[in-house]
Coordinates of C-alpha atoms and ligand atoms in Angstrom, one line a residue:
M813 CA 0.0 0.0 0.0
E814 CA 2.8 2.4 0.9
K815 CA 4.6 1.4 -2.2
A816 CA 1.8 2.5 -4.5
L817 CA 1.4 5.7 -2.6
K818 CA 5.2 6.3 -2.8
Q819 CA 5.1 5.8 -6.5
D820 CA 2.4 8.4 -6.9
I821 CA 4.3 10.9 -4.7
L822 CA 7.6 10.3 -6.5
K823 CA 5.9 10.8 -9.9
L824 CA 4.4 14.1 -8.6
I825 CA 7.8 15.3 -7.5
K826 CA 9.3 14.5 -10.8
E827 CA 6.6 16.3 -12.7
N828 CA 6.6 19.4 -10.6
Y829 CA 10.2 19.8 -9.5
S830 CA 12.1 17.9 -12.2
I831 CA 13.9 15.8 -9.6
E832 CA 14.2 12.0 -10.0
L833 CA 14.2 10.5 -6.5
Y834 CA 14.5 6.7 -6.1
D835 CA 12.8 6.5 -2.8
I836 CA 11.0 8.5 -0.2
N837 CA 10.7 7.4 3.4
L838 CA 7.1 7.3 4.5
T839 CA 6.9 7.1 8.3
I840 CA 4.1 6.7 10.7
P841 CA 3.3 10.1 12.1
P842 CA 3.2 10.7 15.9
K843 CA -0.5 11.6 15.8
K844 CA -1.4 8.4 14.1
E845 CA -5.1 8.7 15.0
M846 CA -5.2 11.7 12.7
W847 CA -2.7 10.9 10.0
D848 CA -1.7 7.8 8.1
F849 CA 1.7 8.7 6.7
A850 CA 4.3 11.4 7.0
F851 CA 7.5 12.3 5.2
N852 CA 10.3 14.8 5.7
C853 CA 10.9 17.4 3.0
G854 CA 14.6 17.6 4.0
I855 CA 15.6 15.4 1.0
L856 CA 13.8 17.8 -1.4
S857 CA 15.3 20.8 0.3
R858 CA 18.8 19.5 -0.4
E859 CA 18.1 19.0 -4.0
L860 CA 16.2 22.3 -4.5
K861 CA 18.4 24.3 -2.1
K862 CA 15.3 25.7 -0.5
N863 CA 13.9 25.9 3.0
P864 CA 12.3 22.5 3.8
N865 CA 9.4 24.1 5.8
L866 CA 8.6 26.2 2.7
I867 CA 8.6 23.2 0.5
A868 CA 6.3 21.3 2.9
S869 CA 3.7 24.0 2.8
E870 CA 4.0 24.4 -1.0
I871 CA 3.7 20.8 -1.8
L872 CA 0.3 20.4 0.0
P873 CA -2.0 21.4 -2.8
L874 CA -0.1 19.2 -5.2
L875 CA -0.5 16.2 -3.0
K876 CA -4.2 16.7 -2.8
T877 CA -4.4 15.9 -6.5
I878 CA -3.5 12.3 -5.8
S879 CA -6.8 10.6 -5.7
E880 CA -6.1 8.3 -2.7
I881 CA -5.2 11.3 -0.5
T882 CA -8.0 12.9 1.4
D883 CA -6.2 15.4 3.6
V884 CA -2.8 16.9 4.1
S885 CA -1.1 19.2 6.6
S886 CA 2.4 20.4 7.3
E887 CA 4.4 20.6 10.5
G888 CA 7.7 22.2 10.0
A889 CA 9.6 20.2 7.4
F890 CA 7.1 17.3 7.7
V891 CA 4.1 16.6 5.6
N892 CA 1.2 14.6 7.0
I893 CA -1.0 12.6 4.8
K894 CA -4.4 11.0 5.3
V895 CA -5.7 8.6 2.8
S896 CA -9.3 7.6 2.2
K897 CA -10.5 4.9 4.5
D898 CA -12.0 2.7 1.9
I899 CA -8.5 2.2 0.5
F900 CA -7.6 0.1 3.5
T901 CA -10.6 -2.1 2.9
K902 CA -9.7 -2.4 -0.8
K903 CA -6.2 -3.3 0.1
F904 CA -7.4 -5.8 2.6
F905 CA -9.4 -7.7 0.1
E906 CA -6.5 -7.7 -2.4
L907 CA -4.5 -9.5 0.3
Y908 CA -7.4 -11.7 1.4
N909 CA -7.8 -13.1 -2.1
L910 CA -4.1 -13.9 -2.5
D911 CA -2.8 -17.4 -2.5
F912 CA -0.3 -17.5 0.2
S913 CA 1.6 -20.5 -1.0
S914 CA 2.4 -19.2 -4.4
Q915 CA 2.6 -15.5 -4.2
F916 CA 6.3 -15.2 -4.4
S917 CA 7.4 -18.3 -6.3
Y918 CA 7.2 -16.8 -9.7
I919 CA 10.0 -14.4 -9.0
W920 CA 13.1 -16.6 -8.9
N921 CA 11.7 -19.8 -10.4
G922 CA 14.2 -22.6 -10.5
K923 CA 17.4 -20.7 -9.6
K924 CA 19.6 -22.4 -7.0
I925 CA 20.9 -21.4 -3.6
I926 CA 23.3 -23.6 -1.7
V927 CA 23.1 -23.3 2.1
D928 CA 26.0 -24.4 4.3
Y929 CA 24.9 -24.7 7.9
I930 CA 24.8 -26.6 11.1
W931 CA 28.5 -26.5 12.0
A932 CA 28.8 -30.1 13.3
N933 CA 31.6 -32.6 13.9
V934 CA 31.2 -36.3 14.0
W935 CA 32.8 -36.8 17.4
K936 CA 31.0 -33.9 19.2
P937 CA 27.4 -34.0 20.3
L938 CA 25.3 -31.0 19.3
H939 CA 25.3 -28.5 22.1
I940 CA 23.6 -25.3 23.1
G941 CA 25.6 -23.4 20.5
H942 CA 23.8 -25.4 17.9
M943 CA 20.7 -23.4 18.5
C944 CA 22.4 -20.8 16.2
T945 CA 23.3 -21.9 12.7
P946 CA 20.8 -24.8 12.3
N947 CA 17.8 -22.6 13.3
I948 CA 18.9 -19.5 11.4
G949 CA 20.0 -21.5 8.3
Q950 CA 16.8 -23.5 8.2
A951 CA 14.6 -20.4 8.5
M952 CA 16.5 -18.9 5.6
I953 CA 16.1 -22.1 3.6
N954 CA 12.4 -22.0 4.1
I955 CA 12.2 -18.4 2.9
Y956 CA 14.4 -19.1 -0.2
K957 CA 12.0 -21.9 -1.0
K958 CA 9.1 -19.6 -0.6
F959 CA 10.7 -17.3 -3.1
G960 CA 10.8 -20.2 -5.6
Y961 CA 14.5 -21.1 -5.2
D962 CA 15.7 -24.6 -5.6
V963 CA 17.7 -25.0 -2.4
I964 CA 20.5 -27.5 -1.7
S965 CA 21.6 -27.7 1.9
D966 CA 24.7 -29.2 3.2
S967 CA 26.3 -29.4 6.7
H968 CA 29.9 -29.7 5.6
I969 CA 30.4 -31.9 8.7
G970 CA 33.8 -32.2 10.3
D971 CA 34.7 -35.8 9.6
W972 CA 38.4 -35.8 9.1
G973 CA 41.7 -35.1 10.9
I974 CA 44.1 -36.6 13.4
I975 CA 41.2 -36.9 15.8
F976 CA 40.1 -40.0 13.9
G977 CA 43.4 -41.6 14.7
K978 CA 42.6 -40.9 18.4
L979 CA 39.1 -42.3 18.1
I980 CA 40.2 -45.4 16.4
T981 CA 42.9 -46.1 18.9
A982 CA 40.5 -45.5 21.8
Y983 CA 37.8 -47.6 20.3
K984 CA 40.2 -50.5 19.8
L985 CA 41.4 -50.2 23.4
W986 CA 37.9 -49.9 25.0
W987 CA 35.8 -51.4 22.4
D988 CA 32.0 -51.3 23.1
E989 CA 29.8 -51.9 20.1
N990 CA 26.6 -51.5 22.0
K991 CA 27.5 -48.1 23.4
L992 CA 28.4 -46.9 19.9
K993 CA 25.1 -48.1 18.5
E994 CA 23.1 -46.7 21.4
N995 CA 24.4 -43.2 21.3
A996 CA 27.3 -42.8 18.9
V997 CA 28.2 -39.1 19.4
D998 CA 28.2 -39.3 23.2
Y999 CA 30.3 -42.4 23.2
L1000 CA 32.8 -40.9 20.7
L1001 CA 33.1 -37.8 22.9
E1002 CA 33.7 -40.0 25.9
L1003 CA 36.4 -41.9 24.0
Y1004 CA 38.0 -38.7 22.9
V1005 CA 38.1 -37.3 26.4
K1006 CA 39.5 -40.5 27.8
I1007 CA 42.3 -40.9 25.2
T1008 CA 43.3 -37.3 25.3
S1009 CA 43.9 -37.4 29.0
E1010 CA 45.8 -40.7 28.7
I1011 CA 48.0 -39.4 25.9
E1012 CA 49.2 -36.6 28.2
N1013 CA 51.5 -39.1 30.1
D1014 CA 52.0 -41.7 27.4
S1015 CA 54.0 -40.7 24.3
D1016 CA 53.8 -44.2 22.9
L1017 CA 50.0 -43.9 22.9
E1018 CA 50.3 -40.6 21.1
Q1019 CA 52.5 -42.2 18.4
K1020 CA 49.9 -45.0 18.1
T1021 CA 47.1 -42.4 17.3
R1022 CA 49.3 -40.9 14.6
D1023 CA 49.9 -44.4 13.1
E1024 CA 46.2 -45.1 13.2
F1025 CA 45.5 -41.9 11.3
K1026 CA 48.1 -42.8 8.8
L1027 CA 46.5 -46.2 8.3
L1028 CA 43.2 -44.5 7.7
S1029 CA 44.7 -42.1 5.2
E1030 CA 46.2 -45.0 3.4
W1031 CA 42.9 -46.8 3.0
N1032 CA 43.4 -49.6 5.5
P1033 CA 40.1 -51.5 5.2
E1034 CA 39.7 -52.0 8.9
S1035 CA 40.3 -48.3 9.6
I1036 CA 37.9 -47.3 6.9
E1037 CA 35.3 -49.6 8.3
L1038 CA 35.6 -47.9 11.7
W1039 CA 35.6 -44.5 10.2
S1040 CA 32.3 -45.3 8.3
K1041 CA 30.7 -46.7 11.4
F1042 CA 31.5 -43.6 13.5
T1043 CA 30.3 -41.3 10.8
K1044 CA 27.2 -43.1 10.0
Y1045 CA 26.0 -43.5 13.6
S1046 CA 27.0 -39.9 14.3
I1047 CA 25.1 -38.4 11.4
E1048 CA 22.0 -40.4 12.5
A1049 CA 22.3 -39.1 16.0
M1050 CA 22.7 -35.6 14.8
N1051 CA 19.7 -35.8 12.6
K1052 CA 17.6 -37.1 15.5
N1053 CA 18.6 -34.0 17.4
L1054 CA 17.9 -31.7 14.5
A1055 CA 14.5 -33.2 13.8
R1056 CA 13.4 -31.9 17.2
L1057 CA 14.1 -28.4 15.9
N1058 CA 12.5 -29.0 12.5
V1059 CA 15.9 -28.8 10.8
K1060 CA 16.9 -31.2 8.1
P1061 CA 19.9 -30.8 5.8
D1062 CA 19.8 -32.5 2.3
Y1063 CA 23.4 -33.6 2.5
N1064 CA 26.2 -34.1 5.0
I1065 CA 29.1 -34.0 2.7
G1066 CA 32.0 -34.1 5.1
E1067 CA 35.4 -32.4 4.9
S1068 CA 37.0 -35.8 4.1
F1069 CA 35.2 -36.0 0.8
Y1070 CA 37.5 -33.4 -0.6
E1071 CA 40.5 -35.6 0.3
W1072 CA 39.8 -37.9 -2.7
L1073 CA 40.0 -41.0 -0.6
W1074 CA 36.9 -42.6 -2.0
L1075 CA 35.6 -43.2 1.5
P1076 CA 32.1 -44.7 1.4
K1077 CA 29.4 -42.0 0.7
M1078 CA 26.7 -41.6 3.3
E1079 CA 24.3 -40.1 0.8
D1080 CA 23.9 -39.8 -2.9
F1081 CA 25.7 -36.8 -4.3
P1082 CA 27.9 -36.2 -7.4
D1083 CA 31.4 -37.6 -7.3
L1084 CA 34.4 -35.4 -6.8
V1085 CA 36.5 -34.3 -9.8
F1086 CA 38.9 -31.8 -8.3
D1087 CA 40.4 -32.8 -5.0
M1088 CA 42.4 -30.6 -2.7
H1089 CA 45.7 -31.5 -4.2
S1090 CA 44.5 -30.7 -7.8
I1091 CA 43.2 -27.4 -6.6
V1092 CA 46.5 -26.5 -5.1
V1093 CA 48.2 -27.3 -8.3
E1094 CA 45.7 -25.2 -10.3
L1095 CA 46.2 -22.2 -8.0
I1096 CA 50.0 -22.4 -8.4
S1097 CA 49.6 -22.6 -12.1
K1098 CA 47.4 -19.5 -12.0
W1099 CA 50.0 -17.6 -10.0
I1100 CA 47.6 -17.3 -7.1
A1101 CA 49.5 -19.6 -4.8
T1102 CA 53.3 -20.2 -4.4
Q1103 CA 55.3 -23.1 -3.2
N1104 CA 58.0 -22.5 -0.6
E1105 CA 61.3 -24.4 -0.6
D1106 CA 60.1 -26.6 2.2
G1107 CA 57.2 -27.8 0.1
S1108 CA 54.4 -25.8 1.8
V1109 CA 52.1 -23.8 -0.4
W1110 CA 50.9 -20.3 0.5
V1111 CA 48.6 -17.6 -0.9
I1112 CA 49.8 -14.1 -0.6
F1113 CA 47.2 -11.5 -1.5
E1114 CA 47.9 -8.6 -3.8
N1115 CA 48.6 -5.4 -1.9
D1116 CA 48.3 -7.3 1.4
K1117 CA 44.5 -7.1 1.0
L1118 CA 44.2 -10.0 3.4
P1119 CA 46.7 -11.9 5.6
S1120 CA 48.5 -14.7 3.8
C1121 CA 47.3 -18.2 4.4
I1122 CA 48.6 -21.8 4.0
L1123 CA 47.0 -24.2 1.6
Q1124 CA 49.3 -27.2 1.9
K1125 CA 51.6 -28.1 4.7
R1126 CA 55.2 -29.3 4.4
D1127 CA 54.1 -32.9 4.6
W1128 CA 51.6 -32.4 1.7
T1129 CA 48.6 -32.6 3.9
H1130 CA 45.8 -30.0 3.6
G1131 CA 43.9 -28.0 6.1
Y1132 CA 40.5 -26.4 6.5
L1133 CA 41.0 -23.7 3.9
A1134 CA 41.9 -26.2 1.1
S1135 CA 38.8 -28.2 1.9
D1136 CA 36.6 -25.2 1.6
L1137 CA 38.2 -24.2 -1.7
A1138 CA 37.7 -27.7 -3.1
C1139 CA 34.1 -27.5 -1.8
I1140 CA 33.5 -24.2 -3.6
K1141 CA 34.7 -25.6 -6.8
Y1142 CA 32.7 -28.7 -6.3
R1143 CA 29.5 -26.8 -5.6
T1144 CA 29.8 -24.2 -8.4
S1145 CA 30.7 -26.8 -11.1
N1146 CA 28.0 -29.2 -10.2
W1147 CA 25.2 -26.9 -9.4
T1148 CA 25.9 -23.4 -10.8
P1149 CA 24.1 -21.7 -8.0
E1150 CA 23.1 -18.1 -7.8
K1151 CA 24.5 -17.9 -4.3
I1152 CA 26.2 -20.0 -1.7
V1153 CA 25.3 -18.8 1.8
Y1154 CA 27.4 -19.9 4.8
F1155 CA 25.7 -19.8 8.2
V1156 CA 28.9 -20.2 10.2
D1157 CA 30.0 -18.3 13.3
V1158 CA 31.8 -15.0 13.3
R1159 CA 35.2 -16.5 14.3
Q1160 CA 35.5 -17.8 10.8
Q1161 CA 35.1 -14.5 9.1
L1162 CA 38.8 -14.2 8.0
H1163 CA 38.8 -17.8 6.8
F1164 CA 35.8 -17.1 4.5
K1165 CA 37.1 -13.8 3.3
Q1166 CA 40.3 -15.6 2.2
A1167 CA 38.4 -18.5 0.6
F1168 CA 36.0 -16.2 -1.3
E1169 CA 38.8 -14.0 -2.6
I1170 CA 40.8 -17.0 -3.8
A1171 CA 37.8 -18.5 -5.5
K1172 CA 37.0 -15.2 -7.2
N1173 CA 40.6 -14.8 -8.5
A1174 CA 40.6 -18.4 -9.7
W1175 CA 37.5 -17.8 -11.8
W1176 CA 35.5 -20.6 -10.1
L1177 CA 32.4 -18.4 -9.7
I1178 CA 30.7 -19.5 -12.9
P1179 CA 28.2 -17.1 -14.6
H1180 CA 24.7 -18.5 -14.1
S1181 CA 22.6 -15.9 -15.9
V1182 CA 22.7 -12.5 -17.7
S1183 CA 21.4 -9.4 -16.0
P1184 CA 18.8 -7.1 -17.6
K1185 CA 21.7 -4.8 -18.6
G1186 CA 23.4 -7.7 -20.4
R1187 CA 26.1 -8.3 -17.8
E1188 CA 26.9 -11.9 -16.8
V1189 CA 26.1 -12.7 -13.2
A1190 CA 28.3 -15.2 -11.4
T1191 CA 27.8 -17.1 -8.1
E1192 CA 27.8 -14.9 -5.1
L1193 CA 29.5 -16.2 -1.9
F1194 CA 28.1 -14.8 1.3
H1195 CA 29.1 -15.5 4.9
A1196 CA 26.0 -14.9 7.1
F1197 CA 27.9 -15.0 10.3
N1198 CA 26.4 -15.4 13.8
W1199 CA 27.6 -14.4 17.2
F1200 CA 27.2 -16.7 20.2
I1201 CA 24.9 -17.9 22.9
S1202 CA 25.9 -17.7 26.5
W1203 CA 24.2 -19.4 29.3
K1204 CA 22.6 -17.6 32.2
E1205 CA 22.1 -20.3 34.7
W1206 CA 25.2 -22.4 35.0
A1207 CA 23.6 -25.1 37.1
F1208 CA 22.4 -27.7 34.6
S1209 CA 21.8 -31.2 35.9
T1210 CA 23.3 -33.2 33.0
R1211 CA 26.1 -30.9 32.2
K1212 CA 29.3 -32.9 31.5
W1213 CA 32.5 -32.3 29.8
N1214 CA 31.7 -28.6 29.8
I1215 CA 29.0 -29.1 27.2
I1216 CA 25.4 -28.4 27.5
K1217 CA 24.0 -30.9 25.1
L1218 CA 21.2 -29.9 22.8
W1219 CA 19.2 -33.0 23.6
D1220 CA 19.3 -32.3 27.3
L1221 CA 18.4 -28.7 26.8
L1222 CA 15.3 -29.6 24.8
D1223 CA 14.3 -32.2 27.5
E1224 CA 14.7 -29.6 30.1
A1225 CA 12.5 -27.2 28.1
E1226 CA 9.8 -29.7 27.9
I1227 CA 9.8 -30.2 31.7
R1228 CA 9.7 -26.5 32.3
A1229 CA 6.9 -26.1 29.7
K1230 CA 4.8 -28.6 31.6
K1231 CA 5.2 -26.7 34.8
I1232 CA 4.1 -23.5 33.2
I1233 CA 1.1 -25.0 31.6
L1234 CA 0.0 -26.7 34.8
E1235 CA 0.0 -23.3 36.5
K1236 CA -2.6 -22.1 34.0
R1237 CA -4.6 -25.3 33.3
D1238 CA -5.6 -28.1 35.6
D1239 CA -8.1 -29.7 33.3
L1240 CA -5.7 -31.4 30.8
D1241 CA -5.2 -35.1 30.7
K1242 CA -1.7 -36.5 30.4
K1243 CA -1.7 -36.9 26.6
E1244 CA -2.9 -33.3 26.1
L1245 CA -0.3 -32.0 28.5
N1246 CA 2.5 -33.8 26.7
E1247 CA 1.4 -32.6 23.3
L1248 CA 1.0 -29.1 24.4
S1249 CA 4.3 -28.9 26.2
K1250 CA 6.1 -30.2 23.1
I1251 CA 4.7 -27.5 20.9
I1252 CA 5.3 -24.8 23.5
W1253 CA 8.9 -25.7 24.1
I1254 CA 9.8 -25.8 20.5
W1255 CA 8.2 -22.4 20.1
A1256 CA 9.7 -20.9 23.1
I1257 CA 13.3 -21.9 22.6
K1258 CA 13.4 -21.5 18.8
Y1259 CA 11.6 -18.2 18.9
G1260 CA 13.6 -16.9 21.9
H1261 CA 16.8 -17.5 20.0
L1262 CA 15.6 -16.5 16.5
K1263 CA 14.3 -13.1 17.6
K1264 CA 17.8 -11.9 18.3
S1265 CA 19.9 -10.6 15.5
R1266 CA 22.5 -13.1 14.4
E1267 CA 25.0 -10.2 14.6
T1268 CA 24.8 -9.9 18.3
D1269 CA 25.6 -12.1 21.2
M1270 CA 22.7 -13.5 23.1
I1271 CA 22.0 -14.9 26.5
F1272 CA 20.0 -18.1 26.9
D1273 CA 17.4 -17.2 29.5
W1274 CA 14.5 -19.5 30.4
D1275 CA 12.5 -16.8 32.1
E1276 CA 12.7 -14.6 29.0
F1277 CA 11.9 -17.4 26.6
M1278 CA 9.1 -19.2 28.4
T1279 CA 6.6 -16.6 29.3
F1280 CA 3.2 -15.5 28.1
E1281 CA 4.0 -11.9 28.9
W1282 CA 6.1 -10.3 26.3
N1283 CA 8.0 -10.9 23.1
S1284 CA 8.0 -14.7 23.3
G1285 CA 6.8 -17.7 21.4
P1286 CA 4.0 -18.5 23.9
Y1287 CA 2.7 -14.9 23.8
I1288 CA 2.3 -15.1 20.0
Q1289 CA 1.0 -18.6 20.2
Y1290 CA -1.6 -17.7 22.6
A1291 CA -2.9 -14.8 20.5
Y1292 CA -3.1 -17.2 17.5
V1293 CA -5.1 -19.8 19.3
R1294 CA -7.5 -17.1 20.6
A1295 CA -8.0 -15.9 17.1
L1296 CA -8.7 -19.4 15.9
R1297 CA -11.4 -19.8 18.6
I1298 CA -13.1 -16.6 17.3
I1299 CA -13.5 -17.7 13.7
E1300 CA -14.0 -21.5 14.1
N1301 CA -17.8 -21.3 14.1
F1302 CA -18.0 -19.0 11.1
W1303 CA -16.4 -20.7 8.3
E1304 CA -19.5 -21.0 6.2
N1305 CA -20.0 -17.2 6.2
F1306 CA -16.6 -16.3 4.9
D1307 CA -17.5 -16.2 1.3
M1308 CA -20.2 -13.7 1.8
K1309 CA -19.6 -10.3 0.1
V1310 CA -19.7 -7.3 2.5
N1311 CA -19.9 -3.6 1.8
S1312 CA -18.7 -2.3 5.2
I1313 CA -15.3 -0.7 5.4
F1314 CA -12.7 -0.6 8.2
E1315 CA -13.0 2.6 10.1
S1316 CA -11.3 2.5 13.5
L1317 CA -7.7 3.2 14.0
E1318 CA -7.1 -0.3 15.3
E1319 CA -8.6 -1.9 12.2
I1320 CA -6.6 0.3 9.9
E1321 CA -3.4 -0.4 11.8
L1322 CA -3.9 -4.1 11.5
V1323 CA -4.5 -3.9 7.7
K1324 CA -1.3 -1.9 7.4
Q1325 CA 0.6 -4.5 9.3
L1326 CA -0.8 -7.4 7.3
W1327 CA 0.0 -5.5 4.1
S1328 CA 3.6 -5.1 5.1
Y1329 CA 4.2 -8.8 5.4
R1330 CA 5.5 -9.0 1.8
E1331 CA 8.0 -6.2 2.4
V1332 CA 9.2 -7.9 5.6
L1333 CA 9.8 -11.2 3.8
V1334 CA 11.8 -9.4 1.1
D1335 CA 13.8 -7.6 3.8
T1336 CA 14.5 -10.9 5.7
F1337 CA 15.5 -12.5 2.5
N1338 CA 17.9 -9.7 1.4
K1339 CA 19.6 -9.5 4.8
N1340 CA 19.6 -13.2 5.7
M1341 CA 18.2 -12.2 9.1
P1342 CA 15.2 -14.2 10.4
H1343 CA 15.0 -11.9 13.5
I1344 CA 13.3 -9.3 11.2
L1345 CA 10.5 -11.8 10.6
C1346 CA 10.3 -12.5 14.3
K1347 CA 9.9 -8.8 15.1
Y1348 CA 7.2 -8.6 12.5
A1349 CA 5.3 -11.6 14.1
Y1350 CA 5.5 -9.9 17.5
D1351 CA 4.3 -6.5 16.1
L1352 CA 1.5 -8.1 14.2
T1353 CA 0.4 -9.9 17.4
K1354 CA 0.5 -6.7 19.4
T1355 CA -1.5 -4.9 16.8
F1356 CA -4.0 -7.8 16.7
N1357 CA -4.4 -7.7 20.4
S1358 CA -5.2 -3.9 20.3
F1359 CA -7.7 -4.6 17.6
Y1360 CA -9.3 -7.4 19.6
N1361 CA -9.6 -5.1 22.7
A1362 CA -10.9 -2.1 20.7
V1363 CA -13.6 -3.5 18.5
H1364 CA -16.5 -5.9 18.9
I1365 CA -16.2 -9.0 16.9
L1366 CA -18.6 -11.8 17.8
N1367 CA -21.0 -9.5 19.6
E1368 CA -21.1 -6.8 16.9
D1369 CA -24.7 -6.1 15.9
D1370 CA -24.1 -5.0 12.3
F1371 CA -23.8 -8.4 10.6
E1372 CA -21.7 -7.1 7.6
K1373 CA -19.2 -5.4 10.0
K1374 CA -19.0 -8.6 12.0
I1375 CA -18.2 -10.7 8.9
L1376 CA -15.6 -8.1 7.7
R1377 CA -13.9 -8.3 11.1
L1378 CA -14.0 -12.0 11.2
K1379 CA -12.3 -12.1 7.8
M1380 CA -9.6 -9.9 9.3
V1381 CA -9.1 -12.3 12.1
K1382 CA -8.8 -15.1 9.6
L1383 CA -6.2 -13.3 7.6
F1384 CA -4.3 -12.6 10.8
T1385 CA -4.1 -16.3 11.6
I1386 CA -3.1 -17.3 8.1
T1387 CA -0.3 -14.7 8.0
L1388 CA 1.0 -15.5 11.4
K1389 CA 1.0 -19.2 10.7
D1390 CA 2.8 -18.6 7.5
A1391 CA 5.5 -16.5 9.2
F1392 CA 6.0 -19.2 11.7
S1393 CA 6.2 -22.0 9.3
I1394 CA 9.1 -20.1 7.7
L1395 CA 10.8 -19.9 11.1
G1396 CA 10.3 -23.6 11.3
I1397 CA 8.0 -23.5 14.3
E1398 CA 4.7 -25.3 14.5
M1399 CA 1.4 -23.7 15.6
P1400 CA -0.9 -25.3 18.1
N1401 CA -4.7 -25.5 17.5
K1402 CA -5.4 -25.5 21.2
M1403 CA -3.8 -24.1 24.2
Ligands
LIG1235 N1 33.0 -28.4 10.6 C1 33.4 -27.0 10.6 C2 33.8 -26.6 12.0 O1 33.7 -27.3 12.9 C3 32.3 -26.1 10.2 C4 31.9 -26.1 8.8 C5 31.4 -24.8 8.3 N2 31.2 -24.8 6.9 C6 32.3 -24.7 6.0 N3 32.0 -24.8 4.8 N4 33.5 -24.4 6.4 O2 34.4 -25.5 12.2

C-alpha cells in the first residue's frame, strides 16, 4: 500500500520539481489517529536548495491531486497525509484473495541457492551453541524456497583429521559396540576425552594415534570400516537432534570427501572431480599460490589485502582452507548456484574472506545468468555469520565435559513447559499436556533464539523465553489460538460479500501490518536475518491484540461489519502461521 502511494508521490515530485528520487521514506506520524503517513521534505530541500518548511507547505495542494489522498497538513519540514478509508478495505481484500503458498514463487523460479549450515563434527554432540546456525539457516532455507529457489543444503560436517586416529585407537582399546550403537556421538566424545587425558603421560600412545590416522589415510580396510561406522551413527544421532528443531539438511558432505579418498558415501551426491591437491596445483599454475622451498604452499594476497594463508603443509597434507576451496569448486561446477550462503560463526570471518577471494581470483564463480543490462552474473558467496549464545544459569543437571547438550536442553525445556502449563490449566489429561508442552517448548526456545539478530551475542534465559507476557513464542502462540477460537464457528459465512469498510484506528493499523508482510519477507531474504521476521510476528500480534480489545467482533450487531472483522481475524491467523512455518515453528490448535 505504501509502495503504491510512494510511486504516486515520486511521480508528482518528478513532474513538478524535475527531480528524480528513487525512494521516499514514508513514516508513521506521531499523531497516528489523525494521519496515516508522513514524510520529511529535507531530502527535497537538499536538491532544490530551498527551506524545507517552505517546500512542505508548498507541496500540500499538489499532494491533494492524488486521488487516494483525502487530507494533508504540514508541521515544520514534515508533511502529514491522510488517505481515504476505503483504500484500506480495498487493500485488505487484495490480500485476502491472494494465494499465500504461491505469491512469491514466480520471481526466482528454478534458480539455485546452496546453504552451508549446522556446523557439526562427527565426534562432538550437538550442544547449546547449535541453536544458532541450524535454526537460522533452516529459517532462511524456508524463505528461499518460498521465493521459488531450488535449495540445496549441506552441513559440511567435520569428519576428518588426526582426531580420527585418536578415536580409532581409543575404540580399539575400550571397544564397546553397544554403546556406539546406542548413542554414537556421546560415546565418541567419551572416548575422545579419555584418550586425550591418557595421551598426556604416554607418548607411545600418542604415536599410536598418529599411526592409526596414517593407516586410515592409506585406505586400510579396517580403519575405513571404523571411520564409516563412526560417521554413519554420528550423522544419524545428529539428525535425530535436529529433527526436534524442524531442521533437516539435504546432505552431510564431510570435509573428508575433498581428500579424494573414496571413502564410502553416506548419501547420494555427485562424485568429486577436483580434490584438494589438484586445486593447489591449479592455484599455483594461475599464480595465485606459491610453493616454498620446504614444500608448503601459500597464498599471498595482492597489496596485502588479506593476511597470507597456508594451503598445503610441508608434509603435503591440507587443512580447512583447502577443503573449503575444493568445496566451492565442487558446488559451483556441479550446481551453478546463484549464491552460496554460509551460516557459520563469526570466528571464521577471515577464513571465508580468504576463501572467497581466492575462489574469485581463480574464476571458479561461474556465470549462471545474464542481468537485464546484459552483464553476466556469477555465483555470489556470502558469509552470514552469527555471534554466540551464552548461558545464564550455569547449574544444569546433566552438564558434563563442559558441554550443555542440545538433547538435554530440549528435554529440560519440555519439563519446564509442563510446569508453566499446569499453573494455568488443571483440566488437561496427560496426553494433552504432553502434546501441548512439546509445541510450546519448541516455540519458546526457537523463537527466543531467532528473535535476536545473528549479529549480536545472546544470553539463553529460560525466564525470558518461556513466558506468556512479552515478546516470546508462547505470547504469540496464545494470540493465535485465541483468534482461531473466534473464527472457528463462522467458516460458512466467509465467502459472503460485504460492503462495510474498516474505520477504526485499530482496524486500519492491522490492515497496514498485514500488508507489510511481503516487504518484511523481502527484507528478511535480502539481509539473511530471520529476526526481522520474528519482530514482525510480534508487532503483528500486538496490533492484533489492540484490535481485539478495541472493536466488537462476535457481539457486533451489524452483521456485515461482523463478517468483515472475522475475515480480518482469519487473515491474521493465516499470516502468522505462514510466518512461523518459515521460522520452522509449529502452531498449536489448542492451548
Ligand atoms: N565443521 C566446521 C567446524 O567445525 C564447520 C563447517 C562450516 N562450513 C564450512 N564450509 N566451512 O568448524
